[in-house]
Coordinates of C-alpha atoms and ligand atoms in Angstrom, one line a residue:
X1 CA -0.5 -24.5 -17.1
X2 CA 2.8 -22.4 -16.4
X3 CA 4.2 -21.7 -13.1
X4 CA 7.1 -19.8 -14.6
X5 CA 8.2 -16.6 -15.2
X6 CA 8.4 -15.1 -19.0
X7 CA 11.9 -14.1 -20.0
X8 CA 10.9 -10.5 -20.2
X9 CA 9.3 -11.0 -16.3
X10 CA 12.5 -12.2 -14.9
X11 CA 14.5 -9.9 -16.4
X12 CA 12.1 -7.5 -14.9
X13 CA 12.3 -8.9 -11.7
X14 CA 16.4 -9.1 -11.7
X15 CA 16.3 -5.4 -12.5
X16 CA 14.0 -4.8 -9.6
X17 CA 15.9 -6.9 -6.8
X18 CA 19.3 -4.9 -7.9
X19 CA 17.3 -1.8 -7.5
X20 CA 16.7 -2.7 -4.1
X21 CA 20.1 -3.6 -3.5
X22 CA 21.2 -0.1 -4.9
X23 CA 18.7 2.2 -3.5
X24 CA 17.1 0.9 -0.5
X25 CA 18.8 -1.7 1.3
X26 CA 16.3 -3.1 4.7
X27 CA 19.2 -1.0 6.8
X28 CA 18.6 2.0 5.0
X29 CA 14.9 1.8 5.0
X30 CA 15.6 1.2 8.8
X31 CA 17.6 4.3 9.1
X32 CA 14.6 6.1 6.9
X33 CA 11.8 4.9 9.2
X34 CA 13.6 6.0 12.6
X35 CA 14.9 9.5 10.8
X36 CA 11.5 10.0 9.5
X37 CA 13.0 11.0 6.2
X38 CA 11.9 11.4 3.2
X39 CA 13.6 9.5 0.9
X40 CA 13.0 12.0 -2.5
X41 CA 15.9 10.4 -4.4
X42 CA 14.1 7.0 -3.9
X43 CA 10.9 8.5 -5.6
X44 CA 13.2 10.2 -8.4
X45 CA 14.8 7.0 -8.8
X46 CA 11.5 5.4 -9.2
X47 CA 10.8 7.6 -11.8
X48 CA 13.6 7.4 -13.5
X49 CA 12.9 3.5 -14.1
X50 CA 9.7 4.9 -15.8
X51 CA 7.8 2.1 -12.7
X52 CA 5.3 5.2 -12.3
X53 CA 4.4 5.2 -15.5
X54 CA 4.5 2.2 -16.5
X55 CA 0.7 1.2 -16.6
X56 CA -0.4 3.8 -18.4
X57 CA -0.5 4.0 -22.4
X58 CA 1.9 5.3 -24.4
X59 CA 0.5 8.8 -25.1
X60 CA 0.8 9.6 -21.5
X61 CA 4.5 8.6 -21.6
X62 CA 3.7 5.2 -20.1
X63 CA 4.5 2.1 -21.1
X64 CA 1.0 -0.2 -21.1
X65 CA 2.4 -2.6 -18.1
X66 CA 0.0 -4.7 -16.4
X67 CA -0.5 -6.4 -13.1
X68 CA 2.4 -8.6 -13.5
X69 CA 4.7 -6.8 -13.8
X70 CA 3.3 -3.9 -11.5
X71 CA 3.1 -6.9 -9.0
X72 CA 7.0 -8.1 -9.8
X73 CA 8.2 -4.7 -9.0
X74 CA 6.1 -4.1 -5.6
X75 CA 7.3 -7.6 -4.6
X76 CA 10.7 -6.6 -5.0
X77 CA 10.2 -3.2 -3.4
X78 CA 8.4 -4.7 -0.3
X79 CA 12.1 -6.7 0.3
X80 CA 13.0 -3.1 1.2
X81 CA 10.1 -2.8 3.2
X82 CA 6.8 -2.9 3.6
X83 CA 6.8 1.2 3.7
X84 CA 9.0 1.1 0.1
X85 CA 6.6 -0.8 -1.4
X86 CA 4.2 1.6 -0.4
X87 CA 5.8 4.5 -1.6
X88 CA 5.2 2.9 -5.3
X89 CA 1.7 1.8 -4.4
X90 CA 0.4 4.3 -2.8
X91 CA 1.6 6.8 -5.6
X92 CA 0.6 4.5 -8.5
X93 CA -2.8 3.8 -8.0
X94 CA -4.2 7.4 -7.2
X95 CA -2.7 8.3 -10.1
X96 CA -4.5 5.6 -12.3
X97 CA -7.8 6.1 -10.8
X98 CA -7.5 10.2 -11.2
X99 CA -6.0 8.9 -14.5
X100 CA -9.2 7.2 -15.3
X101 CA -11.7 9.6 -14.0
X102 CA -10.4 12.8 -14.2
X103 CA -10.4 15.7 -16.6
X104 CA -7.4 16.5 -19.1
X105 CA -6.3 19.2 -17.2
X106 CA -5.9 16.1 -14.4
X107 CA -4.0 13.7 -17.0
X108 CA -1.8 16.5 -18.0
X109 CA -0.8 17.2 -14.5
X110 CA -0.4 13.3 -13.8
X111 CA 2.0 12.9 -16.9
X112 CA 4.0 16.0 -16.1
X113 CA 4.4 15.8 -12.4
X114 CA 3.6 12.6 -11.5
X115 CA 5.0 10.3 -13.2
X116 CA 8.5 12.3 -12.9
X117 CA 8.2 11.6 -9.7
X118 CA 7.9 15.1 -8.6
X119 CA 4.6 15.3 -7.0
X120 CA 2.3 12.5 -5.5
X121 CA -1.0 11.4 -4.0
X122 CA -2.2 10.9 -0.7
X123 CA -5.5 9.3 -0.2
X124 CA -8.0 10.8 2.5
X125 CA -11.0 8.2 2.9
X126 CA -10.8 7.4 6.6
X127 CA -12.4 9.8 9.0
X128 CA -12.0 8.9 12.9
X129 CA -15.5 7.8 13.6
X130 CA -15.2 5.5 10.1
X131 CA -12.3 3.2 8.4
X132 CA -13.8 -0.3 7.3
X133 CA -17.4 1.3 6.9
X134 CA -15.8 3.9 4.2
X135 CA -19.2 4.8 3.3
X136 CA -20.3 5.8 6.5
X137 CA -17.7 9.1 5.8
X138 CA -19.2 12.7 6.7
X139 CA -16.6 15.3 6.0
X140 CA -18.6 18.0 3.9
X141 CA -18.7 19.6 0.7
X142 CA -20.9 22.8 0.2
X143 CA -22.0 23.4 -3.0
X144 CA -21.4 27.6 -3.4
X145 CA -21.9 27.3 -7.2
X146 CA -17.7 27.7 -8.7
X147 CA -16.8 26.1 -5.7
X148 CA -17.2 23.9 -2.7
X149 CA -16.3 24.3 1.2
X150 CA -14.9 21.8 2.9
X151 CA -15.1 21.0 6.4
X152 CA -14.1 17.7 8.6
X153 CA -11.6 15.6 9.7
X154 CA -9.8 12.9 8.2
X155 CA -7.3 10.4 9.9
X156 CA -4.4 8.1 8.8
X157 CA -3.8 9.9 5.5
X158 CA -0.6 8.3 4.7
X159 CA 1.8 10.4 2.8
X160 CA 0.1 14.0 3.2
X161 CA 2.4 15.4 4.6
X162 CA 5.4 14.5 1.9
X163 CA 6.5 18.1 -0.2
X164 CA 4.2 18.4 -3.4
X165 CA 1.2 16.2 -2.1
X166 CA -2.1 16.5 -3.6
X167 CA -4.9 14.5 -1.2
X168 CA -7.4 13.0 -3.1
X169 CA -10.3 13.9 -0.4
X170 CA -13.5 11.8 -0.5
X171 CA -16.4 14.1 0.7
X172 CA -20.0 14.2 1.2
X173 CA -21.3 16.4 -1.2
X174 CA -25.3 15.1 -0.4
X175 CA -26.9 12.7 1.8
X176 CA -28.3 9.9 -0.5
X177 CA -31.1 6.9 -0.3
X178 CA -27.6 4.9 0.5
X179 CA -24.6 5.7 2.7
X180 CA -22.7 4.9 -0.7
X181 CA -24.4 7.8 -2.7
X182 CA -23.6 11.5 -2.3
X183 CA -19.9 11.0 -2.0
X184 CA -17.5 12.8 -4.1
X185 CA -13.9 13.2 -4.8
X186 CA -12.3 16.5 -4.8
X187 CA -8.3 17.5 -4.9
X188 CA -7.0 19.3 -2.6
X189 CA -3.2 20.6 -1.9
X190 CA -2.5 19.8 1.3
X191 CA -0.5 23.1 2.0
X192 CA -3.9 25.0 1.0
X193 CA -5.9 27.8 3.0
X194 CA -7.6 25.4 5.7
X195 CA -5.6 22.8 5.4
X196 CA -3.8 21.7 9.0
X197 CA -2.0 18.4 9.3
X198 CA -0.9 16.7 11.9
X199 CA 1.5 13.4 11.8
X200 CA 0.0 10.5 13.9
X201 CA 2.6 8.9 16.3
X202 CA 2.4 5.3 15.0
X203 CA 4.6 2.1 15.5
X204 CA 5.6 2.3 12.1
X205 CA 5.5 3.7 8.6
X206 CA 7.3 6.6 9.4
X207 CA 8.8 6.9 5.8
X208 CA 5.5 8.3 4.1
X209 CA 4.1 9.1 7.6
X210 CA 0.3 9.1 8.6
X211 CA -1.7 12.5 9.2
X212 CA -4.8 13.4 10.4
X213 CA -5.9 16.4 8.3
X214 CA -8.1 19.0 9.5
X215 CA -10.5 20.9 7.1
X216 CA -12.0 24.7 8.3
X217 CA -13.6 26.3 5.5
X218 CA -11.4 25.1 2.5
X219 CA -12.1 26.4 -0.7
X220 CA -11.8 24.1 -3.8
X221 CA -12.1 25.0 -7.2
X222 CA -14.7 22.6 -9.2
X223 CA -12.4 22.0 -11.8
X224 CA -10.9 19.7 -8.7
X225 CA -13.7 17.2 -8.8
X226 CA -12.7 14.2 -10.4
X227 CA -15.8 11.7 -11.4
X228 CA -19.1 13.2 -11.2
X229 CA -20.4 15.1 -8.4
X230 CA -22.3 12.5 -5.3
X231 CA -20.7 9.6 -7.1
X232 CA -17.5 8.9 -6.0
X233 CA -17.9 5.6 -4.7
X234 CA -17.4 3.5 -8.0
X235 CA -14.5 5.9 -8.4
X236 CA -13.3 4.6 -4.8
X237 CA -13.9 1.2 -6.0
X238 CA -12.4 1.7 -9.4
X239 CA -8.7 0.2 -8.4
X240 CA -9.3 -1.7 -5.4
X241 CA -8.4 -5.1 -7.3
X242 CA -5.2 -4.0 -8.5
X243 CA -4.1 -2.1 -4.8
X244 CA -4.9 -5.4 -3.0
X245 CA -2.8 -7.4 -5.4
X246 CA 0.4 -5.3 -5.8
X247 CA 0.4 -5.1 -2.3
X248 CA 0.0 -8.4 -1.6
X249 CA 3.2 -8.6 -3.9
X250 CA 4.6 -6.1 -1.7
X251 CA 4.0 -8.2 1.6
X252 CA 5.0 -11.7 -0.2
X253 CA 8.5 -9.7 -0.9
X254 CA 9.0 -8.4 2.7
X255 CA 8.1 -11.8 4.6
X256 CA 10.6 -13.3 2.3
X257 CA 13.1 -11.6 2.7
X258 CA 12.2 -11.2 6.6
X259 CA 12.7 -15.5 6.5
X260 CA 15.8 -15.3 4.2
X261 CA 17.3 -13.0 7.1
X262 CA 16.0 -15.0 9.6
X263 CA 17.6 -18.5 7.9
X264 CA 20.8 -16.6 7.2
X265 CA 20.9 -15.7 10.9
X266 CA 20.2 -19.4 12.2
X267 CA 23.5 -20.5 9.8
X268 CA 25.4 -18.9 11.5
X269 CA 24.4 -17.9 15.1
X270 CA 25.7 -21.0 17.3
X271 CA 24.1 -22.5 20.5
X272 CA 25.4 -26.1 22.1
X273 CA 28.1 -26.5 19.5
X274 CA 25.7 -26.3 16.3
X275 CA 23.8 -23.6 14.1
X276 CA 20.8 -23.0 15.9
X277 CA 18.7 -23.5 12.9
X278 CA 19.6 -27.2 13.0
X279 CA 17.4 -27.5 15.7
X280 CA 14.5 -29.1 14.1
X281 CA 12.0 -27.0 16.1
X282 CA 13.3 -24.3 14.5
X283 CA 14.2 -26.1 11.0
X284 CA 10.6 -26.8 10.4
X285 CA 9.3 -23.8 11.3
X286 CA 11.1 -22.3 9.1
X287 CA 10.2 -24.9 6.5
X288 CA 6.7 -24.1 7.3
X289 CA 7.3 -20.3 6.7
X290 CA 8.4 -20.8 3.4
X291 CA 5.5 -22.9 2.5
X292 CA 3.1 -19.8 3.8
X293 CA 5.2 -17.5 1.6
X294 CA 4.8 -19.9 -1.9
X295 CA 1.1 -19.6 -1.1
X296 CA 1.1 -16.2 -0.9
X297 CA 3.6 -15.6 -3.5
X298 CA 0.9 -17.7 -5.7
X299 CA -2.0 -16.3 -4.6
X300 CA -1.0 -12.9 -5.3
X301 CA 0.6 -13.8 -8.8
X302 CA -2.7 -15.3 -9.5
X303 CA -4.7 -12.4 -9.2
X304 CA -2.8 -10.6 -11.0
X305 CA -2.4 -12.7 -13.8
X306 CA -6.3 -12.5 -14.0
X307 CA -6.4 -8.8 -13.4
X308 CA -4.2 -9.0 -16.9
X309 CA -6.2 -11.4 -18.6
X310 CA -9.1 -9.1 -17.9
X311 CA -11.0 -11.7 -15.5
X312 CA -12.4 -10.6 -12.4
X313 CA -10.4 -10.7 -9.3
X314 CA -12.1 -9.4 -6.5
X315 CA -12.0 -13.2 -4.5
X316 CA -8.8 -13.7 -5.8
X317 CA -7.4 -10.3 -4.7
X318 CA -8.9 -11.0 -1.0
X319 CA -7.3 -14.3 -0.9
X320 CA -3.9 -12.7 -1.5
X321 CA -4.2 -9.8 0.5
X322 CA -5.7 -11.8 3.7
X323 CA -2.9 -14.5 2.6
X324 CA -0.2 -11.9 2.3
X325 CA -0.2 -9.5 5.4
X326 CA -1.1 -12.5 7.6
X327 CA 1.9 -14.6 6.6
X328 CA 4.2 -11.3 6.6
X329 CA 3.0 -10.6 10.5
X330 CA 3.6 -14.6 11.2
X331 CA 7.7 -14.3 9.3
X332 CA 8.5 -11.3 11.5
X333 CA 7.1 -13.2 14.8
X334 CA 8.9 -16.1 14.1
X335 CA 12.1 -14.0 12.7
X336 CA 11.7 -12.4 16.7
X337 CA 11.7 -15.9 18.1
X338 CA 14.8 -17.3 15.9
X339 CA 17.0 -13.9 16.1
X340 CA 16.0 -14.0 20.0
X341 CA 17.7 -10.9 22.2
X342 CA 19.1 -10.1 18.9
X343 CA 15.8 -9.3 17.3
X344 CA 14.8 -7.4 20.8
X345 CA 17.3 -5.0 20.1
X346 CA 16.1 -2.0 18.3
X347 CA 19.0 -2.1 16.3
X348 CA 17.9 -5.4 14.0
X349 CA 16.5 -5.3 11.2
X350 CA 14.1 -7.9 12.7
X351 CA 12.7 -5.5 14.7
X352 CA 11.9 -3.2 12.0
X353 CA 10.1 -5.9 10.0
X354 CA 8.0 -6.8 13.3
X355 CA 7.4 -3.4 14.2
X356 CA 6.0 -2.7 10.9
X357 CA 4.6 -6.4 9.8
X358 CA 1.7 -5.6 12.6
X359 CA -0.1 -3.1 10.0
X360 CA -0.3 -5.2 7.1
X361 CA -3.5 -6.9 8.4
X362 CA -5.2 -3.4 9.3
X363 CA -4.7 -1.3 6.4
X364 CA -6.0 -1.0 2.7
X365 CA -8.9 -3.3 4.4
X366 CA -8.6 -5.6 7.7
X367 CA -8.2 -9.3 7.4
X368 CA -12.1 -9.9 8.4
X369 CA -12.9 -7.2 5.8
X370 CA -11.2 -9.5 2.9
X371 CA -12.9 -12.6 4.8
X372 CA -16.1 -10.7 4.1
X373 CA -15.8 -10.1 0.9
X374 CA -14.8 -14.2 0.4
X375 CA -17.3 -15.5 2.2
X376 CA -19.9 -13.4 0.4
X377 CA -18.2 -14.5 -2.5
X378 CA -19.0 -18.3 -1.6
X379 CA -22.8 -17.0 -1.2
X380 CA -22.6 -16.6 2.5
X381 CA -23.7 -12.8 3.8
X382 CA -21.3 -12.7 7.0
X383 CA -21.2 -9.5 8.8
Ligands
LIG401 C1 -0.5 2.9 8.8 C2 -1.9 3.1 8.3 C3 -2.0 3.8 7.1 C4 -3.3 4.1 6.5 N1 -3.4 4.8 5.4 C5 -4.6 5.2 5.0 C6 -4.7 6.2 3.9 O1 -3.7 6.5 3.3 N2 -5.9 6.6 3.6 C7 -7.1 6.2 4.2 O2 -8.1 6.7 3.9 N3 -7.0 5.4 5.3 C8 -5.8 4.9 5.7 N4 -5.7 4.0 6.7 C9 -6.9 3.6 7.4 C10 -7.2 2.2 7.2 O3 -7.8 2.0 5.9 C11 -8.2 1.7 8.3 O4 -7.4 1.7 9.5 C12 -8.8 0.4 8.1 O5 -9.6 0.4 7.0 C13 -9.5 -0.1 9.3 O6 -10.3 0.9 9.9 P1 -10.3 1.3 11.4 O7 -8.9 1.3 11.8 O8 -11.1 2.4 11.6 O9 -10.9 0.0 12.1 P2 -12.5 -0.3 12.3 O10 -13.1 -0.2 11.0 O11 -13.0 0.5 13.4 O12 -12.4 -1.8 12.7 C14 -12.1 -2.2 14.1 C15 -12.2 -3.7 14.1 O13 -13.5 -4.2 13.7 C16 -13.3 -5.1 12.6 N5 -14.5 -4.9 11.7 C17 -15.0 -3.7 11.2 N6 -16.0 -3.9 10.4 C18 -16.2 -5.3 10.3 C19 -17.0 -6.1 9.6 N7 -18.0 -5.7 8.8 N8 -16.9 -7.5 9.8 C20 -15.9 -8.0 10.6 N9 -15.1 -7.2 11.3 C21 -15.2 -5.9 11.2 C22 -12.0 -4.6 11.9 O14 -11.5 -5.7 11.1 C23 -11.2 -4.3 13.1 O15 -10.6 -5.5 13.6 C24 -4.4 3.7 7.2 C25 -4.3 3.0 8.5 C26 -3.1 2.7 9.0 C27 -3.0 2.0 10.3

């Protein structure tokens, strides 16, 4: 058994927490999320470390990474922010499911404008009637022989509205035996004919944004299915494992660096003659924290180390996400209680990280979701 990192992971790692340092600093992702901005040289520069492509093999200009390291660089990402991280994430894995699925036409495109950074993904599975029960989705797809029609609504499409987004929309193309047949994914621009978005006010995640996206009457090519038509949901499920775990890297990152900013404020801020983090109530809080974050940090490197070895990870990935996004929302609450009026301010840091920490547990799958799938994983059916 190792608990170390490889030489070639920390170098990895050291090359990742100065790219932080560089290009996204927590103030500047601060000054990002209240601008709304869009940060296109961060993407660029994300590209130009070849991080997008990294996963896939060499002929698409990638480098054949795996989990690790995908999980190494979202960890160091997510001491940015939680909305950083995602701006890796939630580019990367669209592209290596349409990667996976799609046509050649679809891999050509990915090479050539995704991974340079110059184009994305947004992903349109929640509708506003459904968000854990995916399946139960009823935006439609009319078969008119070249094409389809869509029509619906989708909600909290994070990214779509970004310049050069393609939405990967899940549609009901039939209505099956199962909620989970009959679904299909098509791509659709989102500045096309019948396209409407609108950005949801939201406590954060303003970088990337989240839209609701209306559909009247859209026409999409069928050459913009990707996966076979009424079976999209094993395409849904395709990268689940690896999404959970590099964010769970992501939110191991931010709730450390949200305690290390914490710590480094109790060193220094003074109350009845001495730091106030040598008040033990606040000592072994903190002490406690960073026994929360070692979990995490180990939960989440253990499902990806068995994501790269090939073994299943579907409990492992639950743990980590459930582990992860629960101990980022508990760092920022106690990084509120140790930076006090400070962290009240809108203008900490901490308030940014609390602000933001709260969706962690809520998207990419709720806390009770993962619980669900671990309980049912220990033989129990829980609903
Ligand atoms: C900032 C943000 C970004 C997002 N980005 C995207 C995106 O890019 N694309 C996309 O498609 N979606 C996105 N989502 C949607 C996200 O996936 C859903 O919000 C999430 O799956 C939960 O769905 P819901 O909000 O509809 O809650 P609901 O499913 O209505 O759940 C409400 C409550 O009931 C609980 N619950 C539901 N079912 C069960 C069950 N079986 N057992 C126990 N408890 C249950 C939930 O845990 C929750 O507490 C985003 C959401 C947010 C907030």
């Amino acid at each position: 058994m190792d608990f170390g990192l490889s030489e070639e992971h920390a170098a990895l790692q050291e090359v990742a927490r100065k790219f932080v340092d560089r290009h996204c600093p927590p103030a500047r992702a601060k000054e990002w999320d209240e601008a709304g901005a869009y940060p296109e040289e961060l993407f660029k520069a994300i590209a130009e470390m070849g991080w997008f492509g990294l996963p896939f093999p060499a002929e698409a200009g990638g480098d054949d990474g795996g989990a690790v390291e995908l999980a190494l660089i979202a960890e160091q990402l997510g001491r940015a922010s939680l909305d950083i991280a995602m701006c890796y994430i939630g580019t990367l894995i669209p592209s290596l499911t349409v990667y996976k699925w799609g046509t050649d036409a679809h891999r050509a495109d990915i090479t050539e404008r995704m991974l340079t950074g110059r184009s994305r993904y947004a992903v349109a599975m929640s509708e506003p009637d459904t968000g854990s029960d995916a399946a139960a989705l009823r935006c439609r797809a009319e078969d008119k022989g070249d094409h389809f029609l869509l029509n619906g609504q989708k909600m909290w499409c994070t990214g779509a509205g970004l310049p050069g987004t393609t939405i990967m929309m899940y549609v009901r193309t039939s209505k099956g035996d199962r909620k989970h047949d009959g679904i299909s994914l098509m791509l659709v621009d989102a500045d096309a004919p019948g396209v409407e978005l609108r950005q949801q006010p939201t406590l954060a995640r303003h970088i990337l944004g989240t839209y609701e996206v209306y559909l009247t009457d859209v026409v999409v090519p069928k050459a913009n299915l990707v996966g076979g038509q009424d079976e999209a949901w094993k395409v849904m499920l395709s990268n689940l494992e690896l999404e959970r775990v590099l964010m769970s890297g992501g939110y191991v990152g931010v709730a450390q660096a949200t305690l290390d900013e914490a710590l480094d404020y109790s060193k220094q801020r003074v109350a009845f003659d001495r730091p106030v983090g040598t008040f033990q109530s606040l000592a072994h809080a903190m002490a406690d924290m960073q026994v929360e974050i070692d979990s995490a940090r180990l939960l989440a490197y253990r499902a990806a180390w068995r994501l790269a070895a090939g073994l299943p990870a579907s409990r492992e990935g639950a743990m980590a996400k459930l582990k992860g996004s629960e101990t980022y929302v508990a760092a920022a609450r106690l990084g509120m209680q140790i930076c006090a009026g400070h962290g009240f301010s809108t203008e900490s840091v901490m308030s940014f990280r609390w602000r933001e920490s709260i969706v962690a547990p809520i998207s990419g799958g709720t806390s009770q979701i993962q619980r669900n799938g671990i309980a049912r994983s220990m033989g129990l059916r829980s609903y």
